[in-house]
PDB file of C-alpha atoms in Angstrom:
ATOM      1  CA  MET A   1     -10.884-192.412  32.993  1.00  0.00           C
ATOM      2  CA  ALA A   2     -13.003-193.222  36.065  1.00  0.00           C
ATOM      3  CA  LYS A   3     -16.166-192.737  34.003  1.00  0.00           C
ATOM      4  CA  GLN A   4     -14.858-195.066  31.305  1.00  0.00           C
ATOM      5  CA  GLU A   5     -13.922-197.724  33.863  1.00  0.00           C
ATOM      6  CA  ARG A   6     -17.371-197.452  35.438  1.00  0.00           C
ATOM      7  CA  ALA A   7     -18.978-197.903  32.032  1.00  0.00           C
ATOM      8  CA  LEU A   8     -16.865-200.997  31.378  1.00  0.00           C
ATOM      9  CA  ARG A   9     -17.817-202.475  34.762  1.00  0.00           C
ATOM     10  CA  THR A  10     -21.500-201.825  34.043  1.00  0.00           C
ATOM     11  CA  ARG A  11     -21.235-203.483  30.645  1.00  0.00           C
ATOM     12  CA  GLU A  12     -19.478-206.507  32.157  1.00  0.00           C
ATOM     13  CA  ALA A  13     -22.119-206.751  34.889  1.00  0.00           C
ATOM     14  CA  LEU A  14     -24.878-206.696  32.269  1.00  0.00           C
ATOM     15  CA  ILE A  15     -23.199-209.447  30.236  1.00  0.00           C
ATOM     16  CA  ASN A  16     -22.785-211.631  33.314  1.00  0.00           C
ATOM     17  CA  SER A  17     -26.357-210.923  34.389  1.00  0.00           C
ATOM     18  CA  ALA A  18     -27.746-211.696  30.928  1.00  0.00           C
ATOM     19  CA  ALA A  19     -25.799-214.964  30.834  1.00  0.00           C
ATOM     20  CA  ALA A  20     -27.196-216.004  34.225  1.00  0.00           C
ATOM     21  CA  VAL A  21     -30.767-215.170  33.188  1.00  0.00           C
ATOM     22  CA  PHE A  22     -30.421-216.848  29.779  1.00  0.00           C
ATOM     23  CA  ASP A  23     -28.920-219.887  31.503  1.00  0.00           C
ATOM     24  CA  ARG A  24     -31.756-220.076  34.029  1.00  0.00           C
ATOM     25  CA  GLU A  25     -34.770-219.068  31.907  1.00  0.00           C
ATOM     26  CA  GLY A  26     -33.690-219.412  28.291  1.00  0.00           C
ATOM     27  CA  TYR A  27     -33.377-216.612  25.765  1.00  0.00           C
ATOM     28  CA  ARG A  28     -37.045-216.611  24.800  1.00  0.00           C
ATOM     29  CA  THR A  29     -38.454-215.901  28.253  1.00  0.00           C
ATOM     30  CA  ALA A  30     -35.591-213.811  29.642  1.00  0.00           C
ATOM     31  CA  SER A  31     -36.644-210.205  30.224  1.00  0.00           C
ATOM     32  CA  LEU A  32     -34.493-207.095  30.063  1.00  0.00           C
ATOM     33  CA  THR A  33     -36.003-205.987  33.373  1.00  0.00           C
ATOM     34  CA  ALA A  34     -34.774-209.169  35.065  1.00  0.00           C
ATOM     35  CA  ILE A  35     -31.331-208.718  33.502  1.00  0.00           C
ATOM     36  CA  SER A  36     -30.953-205.075  34.531  1.00  0.00           C
ATOM     37  CA  GLY A  37     -32.298-205.813  38.008  1.00  0.00           C
ATOM     38  CA  ARG A  38     -29.821-208.635  38.536  1.00  0.00           C
ATOM     39  CA  ALA A  39     -27.000-206.377  37.354  1.00  0.00           C
ATOM     40  CA  GLY A  40     -28.144-203.626  39.732  1.00  0.00           C
ATOM     41  CA  VAL A  41     -28.648-201.012  37.028  1.00  0.00           C
ATOM     42  CA  SER A  42     -31.644-199.232  35.504  1.00  0.00           C
ATOM     43  CA  ASN A  43     -33.310-200.210  32.234  1.00  0.00           C
ATOM     44  CA  GLY A  44     -32.016-196.916  30.850  1.00  0.00           C
ATOM     45  CA  ALA A  45     -28.433-197.907  31.654  1.00  0.00           C
ATOM     46  CA  LEU A  46     -28.996-201.280  29.995  1.00  0.00           C
ATOM     47  CA  HIS A  47     -30.264-199.649  26.797  1.00  0.00           C
ATOM     48  CA  PHE A  48     -27.329-197.235  26.823  1.00  0.00           C
ATOM     49  CA  HIS A  49     -25.007-200.236  26.425  1.00  0.00           C
ATOM     50  CA  PHE A  50     -27.218-202.641  24.491  1.00  0.00           C
ATOM     51  CA  ALA A  51     -29.993-201.697  22.075  1.00  0.00           C
ATOM     52  CA  SER A  52     -31.857-204.995  22.416  1.00  0.00           C
ATOM     53  CA  LYS A  53     -31.923-208.436  23.982  1.00  0.00           C
ATOM     54  CA  ALA A  54     -30.329-209.785  20.808  1.00  0.00           C
ATOM     55  CA  ALA A  55     -27.427-207.352  21.214  1.00  0.00           C
ATOM     56  CA  LEU A  56     -26.947-208.590  24.774  1.00  0.00           C
ATOM     57  CA  ALA A  57     -26.996-212.192  23.553  1.00  0.00           C
ATOM     58  CA  GLU A  58     -24.324-211.360  20.977  1.00  0.00           C
ATOM     59  CA  ALA A  59     -22.147-209.937  23.751  1.00  0.00           C
ATOM     60  CA  VAL A  60     -22.667-213.075  25.840  1.00  0.00           C
ATOM     61  CA  GLU A  61     -21.710-215.269  22.879  1.00  0.00           C
ATOM     62  CA  GLU A  62     -18.600-213.182  22.244  1.00  0.00           C
ATOM     63  CA  ALA A  63     -17.521-213.464  25.883  1.00  0.00           C
ATOM     64  CA  ALA A  64     -18.187-217.204  25.820  1.00  0.00           C
ATOM     65  CA  ALA A  65     -16.195-217.598  22.591  1.00  0.00           C
ATOM     66  CA  HIS A  66     -13.185-215.924  24.253  1.00  0.00           C
ATOM     67  CA  ARG A  67     -13.498-218.316  27.202  1.00  0.00           C
ATOM     68  CA  LEU A  68     -13.617-221.296  24.849  1.00  0.00           C
ATOM     69  CA  ALA A  69     -10.583-220.000  22.963  1.00  0.00           C
ATOM     70  CA  ARG A  70      -8.624-219.785  26.230  1.00  0.00           C
ATOM     71  CA  ILE A  71      -9.538-223.391  26.965  1.00  0.00           C
ATOM     72  CA  THR A  72      -8.497-224.705  23.569  1.00  0.00           C
ATOM     73  CA  VAL A  73      -5.278-222.729  23.248  1.00  0.00           C
ATOM     74  CA  HIS A  74      -3.949-224.259  26.487  1.00  0.00           C
ATOM     75  CA  GLY A  75      -1.172-226.722  25.671  1.00  0.00           C
ATOM     76  CA  GLU A  76      -1.542-226.461  21.890  1.00  0.00           C
ATOM     77  CA  GLN A  77       2.166-225.962  21.386  1.00  0.00           C
ATOM     78  CA  ARG A  78       3.248-229.177  23.084  1.00  0.00           C
ATOM     79  CA  PRO A  79       4.845-231.217  20.232  1.00  0.00           C
ATOM     80  CA  GLY A  80       3.775-234.857  20.084  1.00  0.00           C
ATOM     81  CA  GLN A  81       1.054-234.374  22.694  1.00  0.00           C
ATOM     82  CA  ALA A  82      -1.996-233.474  20.626  1.00  0.00           C
ATOM     83  CA  LEU A  83      -4.107-236.272  22.109  1.00  0.00           C
ATOM     84  CA  GLN A  84      -3.228-235.329  25.676  1.00  0.00           C
ATOM     85  CA  CYS A  85      -3.985-231.708  24.816  1.00  0.00           C
ATOM     86  CA  LEU A  86      -7.412-232.855  23.620  1.00  0.00           C
ATOM     87  CA  VAL A  87      -8.052-234.852  26.793  1.00  0.00           C
ATOM     88  CA  ASP A  88      -6.991-231.946  28.996  1.00  0.00           C
ATOM     89  CA  ALA A  89      -9.148-229.497  27.043  1.00  0.00           C
ATOM     90  CA  THR A  90     -12.259-231.646  27.475  1.00  0.00           C
ATOM     91  CA  HIS A  91     -11.683-231.742  31.233  1.00  0.00           C
ATOM     92  CA  HIS A  92     -11.219-227.969  31.278  1.00  0.00           C
ATOM     93  CA  LEU A  93     -14.288-227.414  29.099  1.00  0.00           C
ATOM     94  CA  ALA A  94     -16.492-229.576  31.306  1.00  0.00           C
ATOM     95  CA  GLY A  95     -15.226-227.903  34.466  1.00  0.00           C
ATOM     96  CA  THR A  96     -15.792-224.423  33.060  1.00  0.00           C
ATOM     97  CA  LEU A  97     -19.273-225.325  31.828  1.00  0.00           C
ATOM     98  CA  HIS A  98     -20.025-226.546  35.354  1.00  0.00           C
ATOM     99  CA  ASP A  99     -18.915-223.270  36.950  1.00  0.00           C
ATOM    100  CA  ASP A 100     -19.421-220.526  34.377  1.00  0.00           C
ATOM    101  CA  ALA A 101     -22.887-219.332  33.303  1.00  0.00           C
ATOM    102  CA  VAL A 102     -21.401-217.235  30.488  1.00  0.00           C
ATOM    103  CA  LEU A 103     -19.928-220.291  28.761  1.00  0.00           C
ATOM    104  CA  ARG A 104     -23.094-222.344  29.349  1.00  0.00           C
ATOM    105  CA  ALA A 105     -25.278-219.572  27.946  1.00  0.00           C
ATOM    106  CA  GLY A 106     -22.957-219.092  24.982  1.00  0.00           C
ATOM    107  CA  PHE A 107     -23.323-222.738  24.003  1.00  0.00           C
ATOM    108  CA  ALA A 108     -27.065-222.793  24.639  1.00  0.00           C
ATOM    109  CA  LEU A 109     -27.739-219.691  22.538  1.00  0.00           C
ATOM    110  CA  GLY A 110     -26.725-221.677  19.478  1.00  0.00           C
ATOM    111  CA  SER A 111     -29.869-223.788  19.909  1.00  0.00           C
ATOM    112  CA  GLU A 112     -32.301-220.900  20.434  1.00  0.00           C
ATOM    113  CA  HIS A 113     -34.815-220.676  17.574  1.00  0.00           C
ATOM    114  CA  LEU A 114     -35.671-217.035  18.288  1.00  0.00           C
ATOM    115  CA  TYR A 115     -32.049-215.888  18.267  1.00  0.00           C
ATOM    116  CA  THR A 116     -29.696-216.062  15.303  1.00  0.00           C
ATOM    117  CA  GLY A 117     -26.217-214.925  16.181  1.00  0.00           C
ATOM    118  CA  GLU A 118     -23.066-214.799  14.123  1.00  0.00           C
ATOM    119  CA  ARG A 119     -21.180-217.163  16.413  1.00  0.00           C
ATOM    120  CA  ASP A 120     -21.581-220.876  16.977  1.00  0.00           C
ATOM    121  CA  LEU A 121     -19.590-222.219  19.922  1.00  0.00           C
ATOM    122  CA  ARG A 122     -20.290-225.825  19.018  1.00  0.00           C
ATOM    123  CA  LEU A 123     -18.853-225.213  15.564  1.00  0.00           C
ATOM    124  CA  GLN A 124     -15.864-223.437  17.142  1.00  0.00           C
ATOM    125  CA  TRP A 125     -15.285-226.464  19.373  1.00  0.00           C
ATOM    126  CA  THR A 126     -15.747-228.890  16.453  1.00  0.00           C
ATOM    127  CA  GLN A 127     -13.192-227.071  14.337  1.00  0.00           C
ATOM    128  CA  TRP A 128     -10.655-227.122  17.163  1.00  0.00           C
ATOM    129  CA  VAL A 129     -11.189-230.842  17.814  1.00  0.00           C
ATOM    130  CA  GLU A 130     -10.779-231.468  14.082  1.00  0.00           C
ATOM    131  CA  SER A 131      -7.516-229.530  13.878  1.00  0.00           C
ATOM    132  CA  THR A 132      -6.157-231.203  17.025  1.00  0.00           C
ATOM    133  CA  LEU A 133      -6.924-234.708  15.785  1.00  0.00           C
ATOM    134  CA  LYS A 134      -5.401-233.801  12.420  1.00  0.00           C
ATOM    135  CA  ARG A 135      -2.260-232.770  14.290  1.00  0.00           C
ATOM    136  CA  ALA A 136      -2.338-236.020  16.265  1.00  0.00           C
ATOM    137  CA  ASP A 137      -2.582-237.975  13.020  1.00  0.00           C
ATOM    138  CA  GLY A 138       0.317-236.060  11.501  1.00  0.00           C
ATOM    139  CA  GLU A 139       2.442-236.753  14.579  1.00  0.00           C
ATOM    140  CA  GLY A 140       1.688-240.484  14.479  1.00  0.00           C
ATOM    141  CA  GLU A 141      -0.406-240.539  17.638  1.00  0.00           C
ATOM    142  CA  LEU A 142      -3.491-242.189  16.127  1.00  0.00           C
ATOM    143  CA  ALA A 143      -3.889-245.931  15.675  1.00  0.00           C
ATOM    144  CA  ASP A 144      -3.475-247.160  12.089  1.00  0.00           C
ATOM    145  CA  THR A 145      -7.123-248.222  11.933  1.00  0.00           C
ATOM    146  CA  VAL A 146      -8.478-244.822  12.978  1.00  0.00           C
ATOM    147  CA  VAL A 147      -9.918-242.455  10.386  1.00  0.00           C
ATOM    148  CA  PRO A 148      -9.409-238.937  11.793  1.00  0.00           C
ATOM    149  CA  ARG A 149     -12.822-237.741  10.643  1.00  0.00           C
ATOM    150  CA  ASP A 150     -14.475-240.652  12.478  1.00  0.00           C
ATOM    151  CA  ALA A 151     -12.565-239.708  15.611  1.00  0.00           C
ATOM    152  CA  VAL A 152     -13.802-236.106  15.296  1.00  0.00           C
ATOM    153  CA  VAL A 153     -17.400-237.333  15.104  1.00  0.00           C
ATOM    154  CA  ALA A 154     -16.977-239.495  18.212  1.00  0.00           C
ATOM    155  CA  VAL A 155     -15.280-236.831  20.337  1.00  0.00           C
ATOM    156  CA  VAL A 156     -17.566-233.967  19.320  1.00  0.00           C
ATOM    157  CA  ALA A 157     -20.744-236.032  19.693  1.00  0.00           C
ATOM    158  CA  ALA A 158     -19.733-237.129  23.181  1.00  0.00           C
ATOM    159  CA  THR A 159     -18.466-233.796  24.484  1.00  0.00           C
ATOM    160  CA  VAL A 160     -21.353-231.750  23.081  1.00  0.00           C
ATOM    161  CA  GLY A 161     -23.658-234.412  24.506  1.00  0.00           C
ATOM    162  CA  PHE A 162     -22.068-233.917  27.920  1.00  0.00           C
ATOM    163  CA  GLU A 163     -22.638-230.163  27.559  1.00  0.00           C
ATOM    164  CA  VAL A 164     -26.340-230.613  26.755  1.00  0.00           C
ATOM    165  CA  LEU A 165     -26.961-233.284  29.387  1.00  0.00           C
ATOM    166  CA  GLY A 166     -24.960-231.334  31.955  1.00  0.00           C
ATOM    167  CA  ALA A 167     -27.580-228.585  31.886  1.00  0.00           C
ATOM    168  CA  GLN A 168     -29.919-230.993  33.681  1.00  0.00           C
ATOM    169  CA  ASP A 169     -27.473-233.183  35.602  1.00  0.00           C
ATOM    170  CA  THR A 170     -24.003-231.846  36.422  1.00  0.00           C
ATOM    171  CA  GLU A 171     -22.643-235.365  36.848  1.00  0.00           C
ATOM    172  CA  TRP A 172     -22.267-235.376  33.044  1.00  0.00           C
ATOM    173  CA  LEU A 173     -19.725-232.570  33.449  1.00  0.00           C
ATOM    174  CA  SER A 174     -17.832-234.218  36.271  1.00  0.00           C
ATOM    175  CA  TYR A 175     -14.175-235.181  36.343  1.00  0.00           C
ATOM    176  CA  ARG A 176     -15.265-238.798  36.822  1.00  0.00           C
ATOM    177  CA  THR A 177     -17.447-238.847  33.707  1.00  0.00           C
ATOM    178  CA  LEU A 178     -14.746-237.374  31.466  1.00  0.00           C
ATOM    179  CA  THR A 179     -12.149-239.790  32.826  1.00  0.00           C
ATOM    180  CA  ARG A 180     -14.403-242.776  32.158  1.00  0.00           C
ATOM    181  CA  PHE A 181     -15.090-241.564  28.641  1.00  0.00           C
ATOM    182  CA  TRP A 182     -11.389-241.254  27.799  1.00  0.00           C
ATOM    183  CA  ARG A 183     -10.565-244.590  29.417  1.00  0.00           C
ATOM    184  CA  LEU A 184     -13.003-246.163  27.010  1.00  0.00           C
ATOM    185  CA  LEU A 185     -11.971-244.231  23.898  1.00  0.00           C
ATOM    186  CA  LEU A 186      -8.204-243.847  24.151  1.00  0.00           C
ATOM    187  CA  PRO A 187      -7.332-247.551  23.667  1.00  0.00           C
ATOM    188  CA  ARG A 188      -9.308-247.451  20.410  1.00  0.00           C
ATOM    189  CA  LEU A 189      -8.004-244.067  19.314  1.00  0.00           C
ATOM    190  CA  ALA A 190      -4.311-243.959  20.184  1.00  0.00           C
ATOM    191  CA  ALA A 191      -1.377-245.774  18.643  1.00  0.00           C
ATOM    192  CA  PRO A 192       0.016-248.413  21.054  1.00  0.00           C
ATOM    193  CA  SER A 193       3.324-246.555  21.378  1.00  0.00           C
ATOM    194  CA  CYS A 194       1.450-243.413  22.409  1.00  0.00           C
ATOM    195  CA  LEU A 195      -1.243-244.957  24.593  1.00  0.00           C
ATOM    196  CA  ARG A 196       0.975-245.744  27.572  1.00  0.00           C
ATOM    197  CA  HIS A 197       1.879-242.053  27.941  1.00  0.00           C
ATOM    198  CA  LEU A 198      -1.707-240.760  27.884  1.00  0.00           C
ATOM    199  CA  GLN A 199      -3.647-239.894  31.019  1.00  0.00           C
ATOM    200  CA  ALA A 200      -7.426-240.230  30.731  1.00  0.00           C
ATOM    201  CA  ALA A 201      -7.727-238.261  33.966  1.00  0.00           C
ATOM    202  CA  GLY A 202      -5.792-235.335  32.512  1.00  0.00           C
ATOM    203  CA  THR A 203      -2.271-234.157  33.259  1.00  0.00           C
ATOM    204  CA  PRO A 204      -0.718-231.564  35.591  1.00  0.00           C
ATOM    205  CA  ALA A 205       0.009-229.518  32.469  1.00  0.00           C
ATOM    206  CA  GLY A 206      -3.715-229.374  31.844  1.00  0.00           C
ATOM    207  CA  PRO A 207      -6.237-227.336  33.854  1.00  0.00           C
ATOM    208  CA  PRO A 208      -7.335-228.861  37.184  1.00  0.00           C
ATOM    209  CA  PRO A 209     -10.728-230.560  37.547  1.00  0.00           C
ATOM    210  CA  PRO A 210     -13.587-228.432  38.890  1.00  0.00           C
ATOM    211  CA  GLY A 211     -14.671-228.387  42.501  1.00  0.00           C
ATOM    212  CA  PRO A 212     -12.831-229.891  45.452  1.00  0.00           C
ATOM    213  CA  PRO A 213      -9.835-232.099  44.717  1.00  0.00           C
ATOM    214  CA  GLN A 214     -10.745-235.646  43.779  1.00  0.00           C
ATOM    215  CA  PRO A 215      -8.364-238.613  43.844  1.00  0.00           C
ATOM    216  CA  ARG A 216      -7.362-239.808  40.401  1.00  0.00           C
ATOM    217  CA  PRO A 217      -8.862-243.200  39.495  1.00  0.00           C
ATOM    218  CA  GLU A 218      -6.442-246.094  39.592  1.00  0.00           C
ATOM    219  CA  PRO A 219      -5.223-247.189  36.124  1.00  0.00           C
TER     220      PRO A 219
END
């Protein structure tokens, strides 16, 4: 049992190390030596767990996909609150991207030309946004003039844009940026009867913003 636990810890350390190196250097230039060194294990131990750099990248993507699933499942079962669930999830996603190299690397691997994995986190996110906005439409939360597919395009384009831009400037992933975005979009997106109950800054039921506490902007 102790040997098995040690092997699991080594594997987890290698995944976290690979994510950090991919995040810093990109998949193309990342070396297995740098990954094993950062994890504090030998190259032989790395190859015991992962046959190649591509196999390591697949493990990073899988770990990142689980993190994304935990973000999106939060609050999904709140009836009549699909739009607030969407707002809260974008805040949680941005905060986790800011803090978590595994999630950042998982998203970035989808754009690597030299790596073709089976997962696509941006597609996973798009499909969840689509299903959430479909639920919002079915529950009467969307304005009459809103076409759900158009709303999906707007939300996905903005949030994936924040993810890409946030790799260079973390302000794009900040609580302030997400709040401003939703303040602009929600009056166009939500039905008037629903709008007054929505919080662009997120809700206590949603995950907290990253970093030190920040005062919520005045309405």
